[in-house]
Coordinates of C-alpha atoms in Angstrom, one line a residue:
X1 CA -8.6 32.2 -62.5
X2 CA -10.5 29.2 -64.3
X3 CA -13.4 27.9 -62.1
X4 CA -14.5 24.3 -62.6
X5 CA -17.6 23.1 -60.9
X6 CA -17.6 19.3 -60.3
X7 CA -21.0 18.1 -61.2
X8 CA -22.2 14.9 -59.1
X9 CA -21.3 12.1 -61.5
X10 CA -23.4 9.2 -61.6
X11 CA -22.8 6.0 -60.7
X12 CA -23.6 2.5 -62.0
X13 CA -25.7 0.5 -59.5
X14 CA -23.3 -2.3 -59.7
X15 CA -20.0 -0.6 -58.8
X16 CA -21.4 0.9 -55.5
X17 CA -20.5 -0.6 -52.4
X18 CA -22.3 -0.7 -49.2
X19 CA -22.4 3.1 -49.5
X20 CA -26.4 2.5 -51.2
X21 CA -27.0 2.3 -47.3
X22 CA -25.7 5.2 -46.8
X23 CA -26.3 7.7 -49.8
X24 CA -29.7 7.9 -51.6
X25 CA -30.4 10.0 -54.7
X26 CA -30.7 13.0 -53.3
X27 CA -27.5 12.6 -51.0
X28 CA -27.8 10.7 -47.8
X29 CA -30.3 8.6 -46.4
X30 CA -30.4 7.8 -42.7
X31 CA -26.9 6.7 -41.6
X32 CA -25.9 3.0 -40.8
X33 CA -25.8 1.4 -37.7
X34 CA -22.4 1.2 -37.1
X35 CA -22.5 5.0 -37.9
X36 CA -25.2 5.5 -35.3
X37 CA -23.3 4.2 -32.7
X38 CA -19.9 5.7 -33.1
X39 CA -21.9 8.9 -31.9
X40 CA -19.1 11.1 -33.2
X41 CA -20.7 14.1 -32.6
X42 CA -24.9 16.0 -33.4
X43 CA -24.6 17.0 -37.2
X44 CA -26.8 19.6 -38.2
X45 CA -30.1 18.5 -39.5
X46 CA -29.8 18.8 -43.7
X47 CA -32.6 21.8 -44.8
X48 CA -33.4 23.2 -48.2
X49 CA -34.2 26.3 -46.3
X50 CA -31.1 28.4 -46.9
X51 CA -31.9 31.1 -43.9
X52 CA -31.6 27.9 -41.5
X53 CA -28.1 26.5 -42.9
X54 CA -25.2 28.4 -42.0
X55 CA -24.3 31.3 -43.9
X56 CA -20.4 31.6 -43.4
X57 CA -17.1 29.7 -45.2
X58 CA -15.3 27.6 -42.3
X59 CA -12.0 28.9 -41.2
X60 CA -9.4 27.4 -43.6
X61 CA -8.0 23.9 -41.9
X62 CA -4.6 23.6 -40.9
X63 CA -2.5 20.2 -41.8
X64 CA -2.5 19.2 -38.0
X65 CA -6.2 20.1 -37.4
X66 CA -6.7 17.9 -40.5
X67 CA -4.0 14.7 -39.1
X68 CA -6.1 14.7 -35.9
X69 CA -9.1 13.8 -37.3
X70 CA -7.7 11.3 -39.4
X71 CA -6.1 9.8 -37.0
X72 CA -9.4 9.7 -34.8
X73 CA -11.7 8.4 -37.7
X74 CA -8.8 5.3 -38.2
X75 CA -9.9 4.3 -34.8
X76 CA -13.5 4.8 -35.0
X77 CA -14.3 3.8 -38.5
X78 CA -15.9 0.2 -37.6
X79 CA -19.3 -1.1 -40.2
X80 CA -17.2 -1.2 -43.2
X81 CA -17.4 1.1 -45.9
X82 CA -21.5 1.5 -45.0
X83 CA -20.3 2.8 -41.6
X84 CA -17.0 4.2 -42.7
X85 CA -18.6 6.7 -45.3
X86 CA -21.6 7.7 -43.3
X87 CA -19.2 9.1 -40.3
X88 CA -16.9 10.7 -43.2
X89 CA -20.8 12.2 -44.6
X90 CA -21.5 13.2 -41.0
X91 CA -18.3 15.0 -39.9
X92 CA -16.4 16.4 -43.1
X93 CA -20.0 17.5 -45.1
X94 CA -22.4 18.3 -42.1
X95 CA -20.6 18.8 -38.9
X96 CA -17.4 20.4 -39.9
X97 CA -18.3 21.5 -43.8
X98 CA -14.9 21.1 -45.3
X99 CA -16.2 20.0 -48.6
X100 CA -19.9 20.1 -50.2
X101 CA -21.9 17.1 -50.6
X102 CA -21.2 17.4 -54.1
X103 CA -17.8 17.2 -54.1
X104 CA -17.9 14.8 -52.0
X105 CA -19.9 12.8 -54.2
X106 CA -17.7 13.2 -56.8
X107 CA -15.1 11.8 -55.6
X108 CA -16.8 8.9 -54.0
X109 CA -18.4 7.6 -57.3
X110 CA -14.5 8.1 -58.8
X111 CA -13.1 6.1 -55.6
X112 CA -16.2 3.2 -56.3
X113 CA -15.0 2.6 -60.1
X114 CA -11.2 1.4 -58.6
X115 CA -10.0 -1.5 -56.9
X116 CA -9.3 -1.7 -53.7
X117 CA -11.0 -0.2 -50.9
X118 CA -13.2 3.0 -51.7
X119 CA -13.4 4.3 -47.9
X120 CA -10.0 4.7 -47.6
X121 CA -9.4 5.6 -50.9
X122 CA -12.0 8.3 -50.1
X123 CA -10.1 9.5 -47.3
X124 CA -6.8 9.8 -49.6
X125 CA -8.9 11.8 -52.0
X126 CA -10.5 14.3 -49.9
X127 CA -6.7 14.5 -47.9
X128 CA -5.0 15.1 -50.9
X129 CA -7.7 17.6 -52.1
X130 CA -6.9 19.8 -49.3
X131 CA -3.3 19.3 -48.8
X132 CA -2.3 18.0 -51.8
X133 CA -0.1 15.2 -51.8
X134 CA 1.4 14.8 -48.3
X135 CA -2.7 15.3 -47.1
X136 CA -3.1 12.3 -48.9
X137 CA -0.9 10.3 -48.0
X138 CA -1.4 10.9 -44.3
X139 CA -5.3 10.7 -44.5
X140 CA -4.9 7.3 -46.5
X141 CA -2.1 5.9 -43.9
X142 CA -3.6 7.0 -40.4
X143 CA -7.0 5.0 -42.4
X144 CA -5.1 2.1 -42.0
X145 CA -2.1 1.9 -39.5
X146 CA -4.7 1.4 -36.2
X147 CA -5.9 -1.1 -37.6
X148 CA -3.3 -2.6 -38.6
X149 CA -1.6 -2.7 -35.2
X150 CA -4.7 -4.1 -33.6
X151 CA -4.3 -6.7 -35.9
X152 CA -1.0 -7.6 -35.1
X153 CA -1.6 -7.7 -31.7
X154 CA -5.1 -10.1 -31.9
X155 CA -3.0 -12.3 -34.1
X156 CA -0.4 -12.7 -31.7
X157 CA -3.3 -13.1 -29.0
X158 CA -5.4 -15.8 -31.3
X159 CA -1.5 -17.9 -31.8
X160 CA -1.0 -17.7 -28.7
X161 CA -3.9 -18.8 -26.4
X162 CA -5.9 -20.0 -29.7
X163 CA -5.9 -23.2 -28.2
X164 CA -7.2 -22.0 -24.6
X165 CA -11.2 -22.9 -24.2
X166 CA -11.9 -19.1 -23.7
X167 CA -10.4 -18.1 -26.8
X168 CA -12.0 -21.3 -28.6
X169 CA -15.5 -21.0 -27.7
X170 CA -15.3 -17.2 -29.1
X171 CA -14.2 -18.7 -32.4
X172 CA -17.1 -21.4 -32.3
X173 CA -19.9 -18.7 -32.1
X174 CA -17.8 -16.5 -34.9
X175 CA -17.3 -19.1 -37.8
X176 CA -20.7 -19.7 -38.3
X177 CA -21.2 -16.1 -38.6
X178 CA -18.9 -15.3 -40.9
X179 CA -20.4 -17.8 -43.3
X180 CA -23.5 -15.7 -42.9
X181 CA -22.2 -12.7 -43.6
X182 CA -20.4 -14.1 -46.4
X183 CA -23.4 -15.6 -47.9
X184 CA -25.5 -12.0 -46.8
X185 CA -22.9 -10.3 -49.1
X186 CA -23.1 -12.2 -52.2
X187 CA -26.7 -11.4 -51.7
X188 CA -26.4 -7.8 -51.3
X189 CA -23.7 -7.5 -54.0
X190 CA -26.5 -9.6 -56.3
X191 CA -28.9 -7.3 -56.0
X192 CA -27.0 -4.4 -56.8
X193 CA -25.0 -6.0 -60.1
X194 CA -27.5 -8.6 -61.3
X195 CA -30.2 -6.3 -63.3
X196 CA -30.7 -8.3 -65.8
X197 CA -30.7 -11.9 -67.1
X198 CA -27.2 -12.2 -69.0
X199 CA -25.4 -10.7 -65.4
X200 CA -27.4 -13.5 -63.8
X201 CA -25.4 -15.6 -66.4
X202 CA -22.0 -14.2 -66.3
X203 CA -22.1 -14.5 -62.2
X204 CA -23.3 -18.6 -62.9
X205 CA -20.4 -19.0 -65.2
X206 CA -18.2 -17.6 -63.0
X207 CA -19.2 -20.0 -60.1
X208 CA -19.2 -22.6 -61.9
X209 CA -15.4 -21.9 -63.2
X210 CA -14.0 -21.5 -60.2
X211 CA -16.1 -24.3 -58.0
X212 CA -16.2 -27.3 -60.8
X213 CA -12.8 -26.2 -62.6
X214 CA -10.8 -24.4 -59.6
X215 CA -10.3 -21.3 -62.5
X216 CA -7.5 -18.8 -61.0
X217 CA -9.7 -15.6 -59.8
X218 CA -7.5 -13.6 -62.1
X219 CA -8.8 -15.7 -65.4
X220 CA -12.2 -14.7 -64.3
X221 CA -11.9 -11.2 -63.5
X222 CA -10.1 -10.8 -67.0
X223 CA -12.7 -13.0 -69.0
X224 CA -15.8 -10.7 -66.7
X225 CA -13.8 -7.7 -68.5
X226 CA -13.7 -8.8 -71.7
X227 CA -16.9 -9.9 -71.8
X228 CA -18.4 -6.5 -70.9
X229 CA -16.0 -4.8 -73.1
X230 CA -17.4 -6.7 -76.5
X231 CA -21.2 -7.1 -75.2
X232 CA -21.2 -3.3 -74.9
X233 CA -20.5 -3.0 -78.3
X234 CA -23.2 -5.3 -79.7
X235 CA -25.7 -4.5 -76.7
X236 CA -25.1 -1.6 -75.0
X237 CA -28.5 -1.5 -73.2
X238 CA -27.1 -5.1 -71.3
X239 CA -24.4 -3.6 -69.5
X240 CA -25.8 0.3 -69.4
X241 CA -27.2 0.1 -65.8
X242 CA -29.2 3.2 -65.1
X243 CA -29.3 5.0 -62.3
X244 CA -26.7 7.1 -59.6
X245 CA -26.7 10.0 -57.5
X246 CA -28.3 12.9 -58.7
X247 CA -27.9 16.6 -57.9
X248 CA -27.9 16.9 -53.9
X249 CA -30.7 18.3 -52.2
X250 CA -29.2 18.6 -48.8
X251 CA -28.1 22.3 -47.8
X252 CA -25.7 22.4 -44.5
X253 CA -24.4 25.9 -45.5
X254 CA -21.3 27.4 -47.6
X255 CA -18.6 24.4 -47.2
X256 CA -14.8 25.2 -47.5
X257 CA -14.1 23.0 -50.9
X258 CA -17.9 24.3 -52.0
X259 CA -19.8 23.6 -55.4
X260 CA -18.1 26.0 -57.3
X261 CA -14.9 26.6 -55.7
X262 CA -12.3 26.9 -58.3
X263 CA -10.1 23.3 -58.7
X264 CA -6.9 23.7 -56.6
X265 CA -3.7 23.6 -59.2
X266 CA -2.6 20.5 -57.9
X267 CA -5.6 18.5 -58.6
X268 CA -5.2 19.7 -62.1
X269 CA -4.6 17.5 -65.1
X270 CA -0.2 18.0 -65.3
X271 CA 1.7 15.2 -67.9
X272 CA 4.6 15.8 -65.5
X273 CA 2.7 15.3 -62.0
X274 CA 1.5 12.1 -63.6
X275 CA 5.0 11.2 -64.4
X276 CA 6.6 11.8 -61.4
X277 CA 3.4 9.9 -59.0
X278 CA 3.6 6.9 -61.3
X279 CA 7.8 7.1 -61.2
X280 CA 7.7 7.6 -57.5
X281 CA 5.1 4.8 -56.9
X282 CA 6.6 2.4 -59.2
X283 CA 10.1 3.2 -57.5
X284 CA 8.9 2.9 -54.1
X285 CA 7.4 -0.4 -55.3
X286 CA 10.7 -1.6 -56.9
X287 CA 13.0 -0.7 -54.1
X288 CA 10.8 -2.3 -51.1
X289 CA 10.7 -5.7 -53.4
X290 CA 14.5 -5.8 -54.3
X291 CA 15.2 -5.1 -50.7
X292 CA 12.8 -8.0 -49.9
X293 CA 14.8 -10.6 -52.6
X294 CA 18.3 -9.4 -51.8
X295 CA 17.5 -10.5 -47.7
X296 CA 15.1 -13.4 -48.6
X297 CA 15.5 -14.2 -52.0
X298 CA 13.1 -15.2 -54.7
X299 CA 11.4 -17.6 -53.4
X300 CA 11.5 -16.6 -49.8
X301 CA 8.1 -15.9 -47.4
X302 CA 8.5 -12.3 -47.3
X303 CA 9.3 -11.9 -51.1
X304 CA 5.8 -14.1 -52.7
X305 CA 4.3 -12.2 -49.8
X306 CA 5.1 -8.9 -51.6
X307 CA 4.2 -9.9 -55.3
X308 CA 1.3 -12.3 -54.6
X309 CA -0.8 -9.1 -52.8
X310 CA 0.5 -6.6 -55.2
X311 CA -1.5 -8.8 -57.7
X312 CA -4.6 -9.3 -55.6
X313 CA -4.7 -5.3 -54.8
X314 CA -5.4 -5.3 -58.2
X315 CA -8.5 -7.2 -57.9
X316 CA -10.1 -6.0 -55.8
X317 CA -13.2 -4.8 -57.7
X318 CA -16.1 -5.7 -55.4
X319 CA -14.7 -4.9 -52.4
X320 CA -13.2 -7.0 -50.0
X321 CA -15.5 -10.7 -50.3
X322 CA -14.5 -10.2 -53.8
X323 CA -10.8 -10.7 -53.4
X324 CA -11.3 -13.2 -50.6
X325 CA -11.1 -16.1 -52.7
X326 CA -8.5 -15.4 -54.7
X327 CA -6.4 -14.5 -51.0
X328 CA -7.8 -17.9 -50.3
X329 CA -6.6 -19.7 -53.8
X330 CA -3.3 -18.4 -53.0
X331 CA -2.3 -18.2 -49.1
X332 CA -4.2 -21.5 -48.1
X333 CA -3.5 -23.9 -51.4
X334 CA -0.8 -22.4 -53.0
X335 CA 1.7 -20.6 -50.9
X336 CA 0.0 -22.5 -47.7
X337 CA 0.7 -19.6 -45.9
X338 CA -2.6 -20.7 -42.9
X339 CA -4.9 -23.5 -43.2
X340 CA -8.8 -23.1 -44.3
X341 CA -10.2 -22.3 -40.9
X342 CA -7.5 -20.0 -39.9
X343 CA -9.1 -17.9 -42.8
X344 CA -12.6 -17.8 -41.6
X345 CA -10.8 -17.3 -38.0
X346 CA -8.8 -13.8 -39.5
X347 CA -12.0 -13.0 -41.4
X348 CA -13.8 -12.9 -38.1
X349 CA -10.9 -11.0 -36.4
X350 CA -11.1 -8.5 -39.6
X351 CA -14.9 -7.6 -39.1
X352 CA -14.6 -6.8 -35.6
X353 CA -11.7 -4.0 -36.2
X354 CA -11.6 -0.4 -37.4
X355 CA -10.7 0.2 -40.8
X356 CA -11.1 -1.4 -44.6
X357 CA -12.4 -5.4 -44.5
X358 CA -9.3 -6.4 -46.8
X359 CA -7.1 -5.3 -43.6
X360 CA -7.3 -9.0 -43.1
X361 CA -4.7 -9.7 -44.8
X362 CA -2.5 -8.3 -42.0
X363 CA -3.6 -11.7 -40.2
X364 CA -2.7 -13.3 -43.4
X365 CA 0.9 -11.8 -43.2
X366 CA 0.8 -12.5 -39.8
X367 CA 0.3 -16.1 -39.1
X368 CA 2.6 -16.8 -42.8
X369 CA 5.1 -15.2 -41.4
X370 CA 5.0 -16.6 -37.4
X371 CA 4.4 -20.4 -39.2
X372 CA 6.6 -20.1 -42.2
X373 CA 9.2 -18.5 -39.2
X374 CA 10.5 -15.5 -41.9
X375 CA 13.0 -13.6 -39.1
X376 CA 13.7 -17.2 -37.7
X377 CA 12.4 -19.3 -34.9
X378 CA 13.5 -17.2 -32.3
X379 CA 11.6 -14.3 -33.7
X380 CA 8.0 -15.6 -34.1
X381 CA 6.1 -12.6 -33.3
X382 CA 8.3 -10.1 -35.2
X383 CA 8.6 -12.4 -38.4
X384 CA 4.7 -12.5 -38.0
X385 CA 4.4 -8.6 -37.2
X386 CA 7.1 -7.5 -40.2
X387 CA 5.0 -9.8 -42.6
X388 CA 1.9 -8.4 -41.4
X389 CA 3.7 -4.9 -42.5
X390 CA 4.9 -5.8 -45.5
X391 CA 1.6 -7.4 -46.9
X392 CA -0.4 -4.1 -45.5
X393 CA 2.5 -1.8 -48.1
X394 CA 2.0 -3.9 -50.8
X395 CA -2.0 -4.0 -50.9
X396 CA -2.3 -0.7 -50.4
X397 CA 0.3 1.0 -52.5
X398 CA -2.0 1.0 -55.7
X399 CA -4.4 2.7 -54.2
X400 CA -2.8 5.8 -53.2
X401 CA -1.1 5.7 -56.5
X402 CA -5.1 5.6 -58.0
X403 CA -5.8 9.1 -56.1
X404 CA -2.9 10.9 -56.4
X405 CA -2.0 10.6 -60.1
X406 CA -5.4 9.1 -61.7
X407 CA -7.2 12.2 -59.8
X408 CA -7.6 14.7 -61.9
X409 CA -7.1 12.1 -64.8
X410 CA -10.4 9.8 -64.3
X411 CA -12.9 12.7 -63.4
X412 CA -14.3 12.8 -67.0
X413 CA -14.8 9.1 -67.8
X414 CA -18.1 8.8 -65.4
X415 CA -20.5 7.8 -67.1
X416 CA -18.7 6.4 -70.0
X417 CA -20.2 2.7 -71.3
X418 CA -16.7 1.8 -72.6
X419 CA -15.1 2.4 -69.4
X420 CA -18.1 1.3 -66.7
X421 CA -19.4 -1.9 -68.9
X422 CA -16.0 -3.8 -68.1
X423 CA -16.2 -3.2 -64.5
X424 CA -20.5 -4.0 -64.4
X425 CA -19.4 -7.3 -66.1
X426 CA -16.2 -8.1 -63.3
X427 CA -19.1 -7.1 -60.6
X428 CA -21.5 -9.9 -61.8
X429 CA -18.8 -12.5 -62.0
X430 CA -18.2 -11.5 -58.5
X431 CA -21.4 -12.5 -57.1
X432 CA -20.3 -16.1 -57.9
X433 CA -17.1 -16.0 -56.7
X434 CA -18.6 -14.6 -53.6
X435 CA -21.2 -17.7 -53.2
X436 CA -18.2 -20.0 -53.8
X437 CA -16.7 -18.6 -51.2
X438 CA -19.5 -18.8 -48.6
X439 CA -19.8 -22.8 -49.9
X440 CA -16.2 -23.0 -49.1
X441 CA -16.4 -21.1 -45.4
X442 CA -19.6 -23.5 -45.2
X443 CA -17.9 -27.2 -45.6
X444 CA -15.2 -26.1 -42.8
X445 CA -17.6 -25.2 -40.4
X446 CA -20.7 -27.6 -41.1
X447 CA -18.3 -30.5 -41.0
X448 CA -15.0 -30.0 -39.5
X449 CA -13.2 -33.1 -40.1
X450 CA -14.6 -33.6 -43.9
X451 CA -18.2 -34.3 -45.4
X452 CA -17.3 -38.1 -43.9
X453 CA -17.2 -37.0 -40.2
X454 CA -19.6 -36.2 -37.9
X455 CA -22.3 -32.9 -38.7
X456 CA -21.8 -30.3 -36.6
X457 CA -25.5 -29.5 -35.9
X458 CA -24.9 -26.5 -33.4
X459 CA -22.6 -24.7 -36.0
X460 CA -25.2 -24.6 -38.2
X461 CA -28.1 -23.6 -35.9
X462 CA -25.9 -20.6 -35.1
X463 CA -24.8 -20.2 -38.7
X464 CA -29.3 -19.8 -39.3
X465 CA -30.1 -18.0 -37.1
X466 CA -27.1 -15.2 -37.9
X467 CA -28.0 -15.3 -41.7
X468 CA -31.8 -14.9 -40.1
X469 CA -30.4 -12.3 -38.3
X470 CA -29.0 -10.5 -41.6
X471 CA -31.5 -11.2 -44.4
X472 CA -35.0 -10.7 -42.0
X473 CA -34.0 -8.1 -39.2
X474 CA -30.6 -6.0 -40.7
X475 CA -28.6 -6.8 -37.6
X476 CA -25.4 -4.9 -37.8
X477 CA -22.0 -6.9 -37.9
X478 CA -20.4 -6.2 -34.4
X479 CA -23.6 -7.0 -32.6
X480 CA -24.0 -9.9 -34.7
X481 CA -20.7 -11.4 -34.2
X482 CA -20.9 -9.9 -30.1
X483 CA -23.8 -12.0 -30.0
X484 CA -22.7 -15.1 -31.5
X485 CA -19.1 -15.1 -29.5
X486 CA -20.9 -15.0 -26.1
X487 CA -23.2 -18.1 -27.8
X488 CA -20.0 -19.7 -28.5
X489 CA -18.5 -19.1 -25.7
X490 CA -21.7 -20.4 -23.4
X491 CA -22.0 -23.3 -25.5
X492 CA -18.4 -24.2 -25.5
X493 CA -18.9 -24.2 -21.6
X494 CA -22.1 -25.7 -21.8
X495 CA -21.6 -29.0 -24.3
X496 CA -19.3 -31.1 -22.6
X497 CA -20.8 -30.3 -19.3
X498 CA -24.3 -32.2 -20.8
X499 CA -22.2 -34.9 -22.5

């Protein structure tokens, strides 16, 4: 039997996501807050002393001891993927030991070169690396469906009773925060992605394209690409970030996927497995979006719904803020799907839920299809609730079809330049996309009615002290936006009681 060791690959600085807070060098540094407090369970304490760390294999783990904690980490996974990767560290490498640290570094940097959401693509990996493809699917899904439920059912609440002072005062204190923590992660992403002074320039162009000339989000992604593609060329030392994880350092005893346990045959490279994952994605694709134009036709809600997030779960390099504006470009001026505020409203409803940031665009889904009335006007909340679905399958489609046929595929291009220098480049242009976003989250809650109206000076006392909150003291999200939706809420009670 051929044993195959997968060596910790190395990642560039400017493809990892919020997992730096979570995984150092030497494998994992003090877990995020969010992690903290979900107080999943006491972890052994990592040692270098080998007589201290356990010394025998776990039992082999069954498919339903393996859907129960999936299904238990969809509900729990809150602190994006910071928090969401430091309780997968905790439980599946320390607690339970059902893969090494190194393995599971290895297939985190693999998950951080793709678009879409590496936490839950994580999930799908390390499911489909022990129960091959049906692990993955159901560790990917049960990653997603709580939250997409809660979702729904917060939409329905905030369309509903949006309008009740309650309900309004909590959405006062929140969209001043999210424009903090939109502006707080162009700055985190910056520092990660803009090493040197031609990223600083490619993430200035990009800001500039898409604030002074409204340039599609596509255009700039693809330009980003090319531009690292051909710089790498002539100036390889530009776009050749240094750094990633090295070899772990952390013992927690013999793990059941270990170090050198021999590659699994289905996570082997197989010209026929890759057919068949790419027919049967592409299929499933095909068939959900004919059955969506034969009932809706072409042009209809559910239909544009389908395509238009098929095309931004392909863009998603960045993370979540990164594809934000481009959701924005085409749900609130194109397809008009929600108005401006609405968006900071579901962004703000999307930070305070388990599971991936980009889950927001199950509110999307869900207030195009209660306004846009896609079962009909006697079916508000399950036109909003089947869009909500729909827009969930389509974003997240490509992502299982990443793990489960690029798997054993992708595993030797880390640490390639021609295949990292493309995405470094994407990841600067990012940064300004990001800032133009915060600018555009900024003008709709600094001045409600339009830069001619009245400034809304409490907004942006709240939106200062948050981002104070952020840069200065590290607050983590769901206190942050706790705190600001009780000052909302006491200020909504308070102001027209002094006026």
């Amino acid at each position: 039997m051929e044993t195959s060791t997968l060596p910790a690959a190395r990642v560039e600085p400017a493809l990892r996501s919020d997992a730096e807070a979570v995984l150092d060098e030497g494998g994992v540094r003090r877990p995020s807050r969010c992690a903290r407090n979900a107080k999943l369970s006491t972890a052994p304490t990592p040692t270098t002393d080998m007589s201290a760390a356990p010394t025998s294999v776990p039992a082999a783990v069954s498919f339903a001891e393996a859907f129960r904690f999936w299904l238990k980490l969809g509900f729990i996974s809150f602190g994006g993927p910071a928090g969401q990767i430091a309780i997968m560290h905790t439980e599946l490498v320390e607690r339970r030991r059902w893969i090494s640290e190194q393995r599971f570094l290895h297939a985190l940097n693999y998950c951080m070169l793709l678009p879409g959401p590496e936490a839950q693509q994580l999930a799908t990996y390390i499911g489909w690396l022990m129960h091959r493809t049906w692990g993955g699917i159901v560790a990917g899904a049960l990653f997603v469906l709580p939250s997409l439920f809660i979702l729904i059912a917060l939409s329905w609440i905030y369309l509903r009773f949006g309008d009740v002072p309650l309900v309004a005062g909590i959405f006062f204190g929140l969209k001043p925060a999210v424009t903090a923590l939109v502006l707080h992660a162009a700055h985190r992403i910056g520092m990660r992605a803009l090493k040197n002074r031609w990223m600083w320039v490619i993430a200035a162009v990009s800001f500039i394209a898409i604030f002074a000339f409204d340039t599609p989000f596509p255009a700039i992604v693809l330009a980003a690409g090319l531009v690292g593609h051909f710089g790498a060329r002539r100036w390889p030392q530009v776009f050749a970030l240094g750094g990633g994880h090295g070899s772990p350092k952390a013992n927690y005893g013999p793990a059941l996927i270990d170090d050198h346990t021999p590659t699994p045959p289905h996570a082997r490279f197989s010209r026929r497995h890759l057919a068949k994952v790419l027919a049967a994605g592409l299929g499933l694709w095909l068939l959900t979006m004919a059955a969506l134009v034969a009932t809706n036709g072409l042009q209809g809600t559910l239909t544009q719904m389908g395509w238009f997030f098929t095309k931004a779960a392909l863009l998603t390099f960045g993370g979540a803020y990164a594809v934000l504006p481009y959701v924005y470009q085409g749900a609130v001026e194109t397809h008009q799907w929600l108005s401006g505020p609405q968006m900071i409203d579901g962004l703000a409803l999307g930070e305070t839920t388990p599971g991936p940031l980009i889950m927001v665009v199950a509110f999307v889904g869900f207030v195009g299809g209660w306004l846009k009335q896609a079962l009909g006007p006697d079916a508000l909340f399950l036109g909003g609730a089947f869009a909500a679905t729909v827009v969930t399958f389509f974003t997240f489609l490509p992502s299982f079809i990443f793990i489960l046929a690029g798997g054993p595929v992708v595993e030797a291009t880390h640490g390639r330049l021609s295949f990292t220098a493309p995405l470094s480049a994407i990841t600067a242009a990012v940064v300004g996309v990001i800032l133009n976003l915060a600018m555009f989250f900024a003008y709709h809650v600094l001045w409600p009615q339009g830069f001619g109206e009245r400034f809304d000076a409490v907004s942006a006392a709240i939106t200062v002290a948050a981002a104070i909150a952020l840069f200065r003291f590290k607050v983590g999200v769901i206190p942050l936006l706790g705190t600001c939706a009780i000052a909302g809420l006491g200020l909504g009670w308070l102001l027209p009681v002094l006026h």
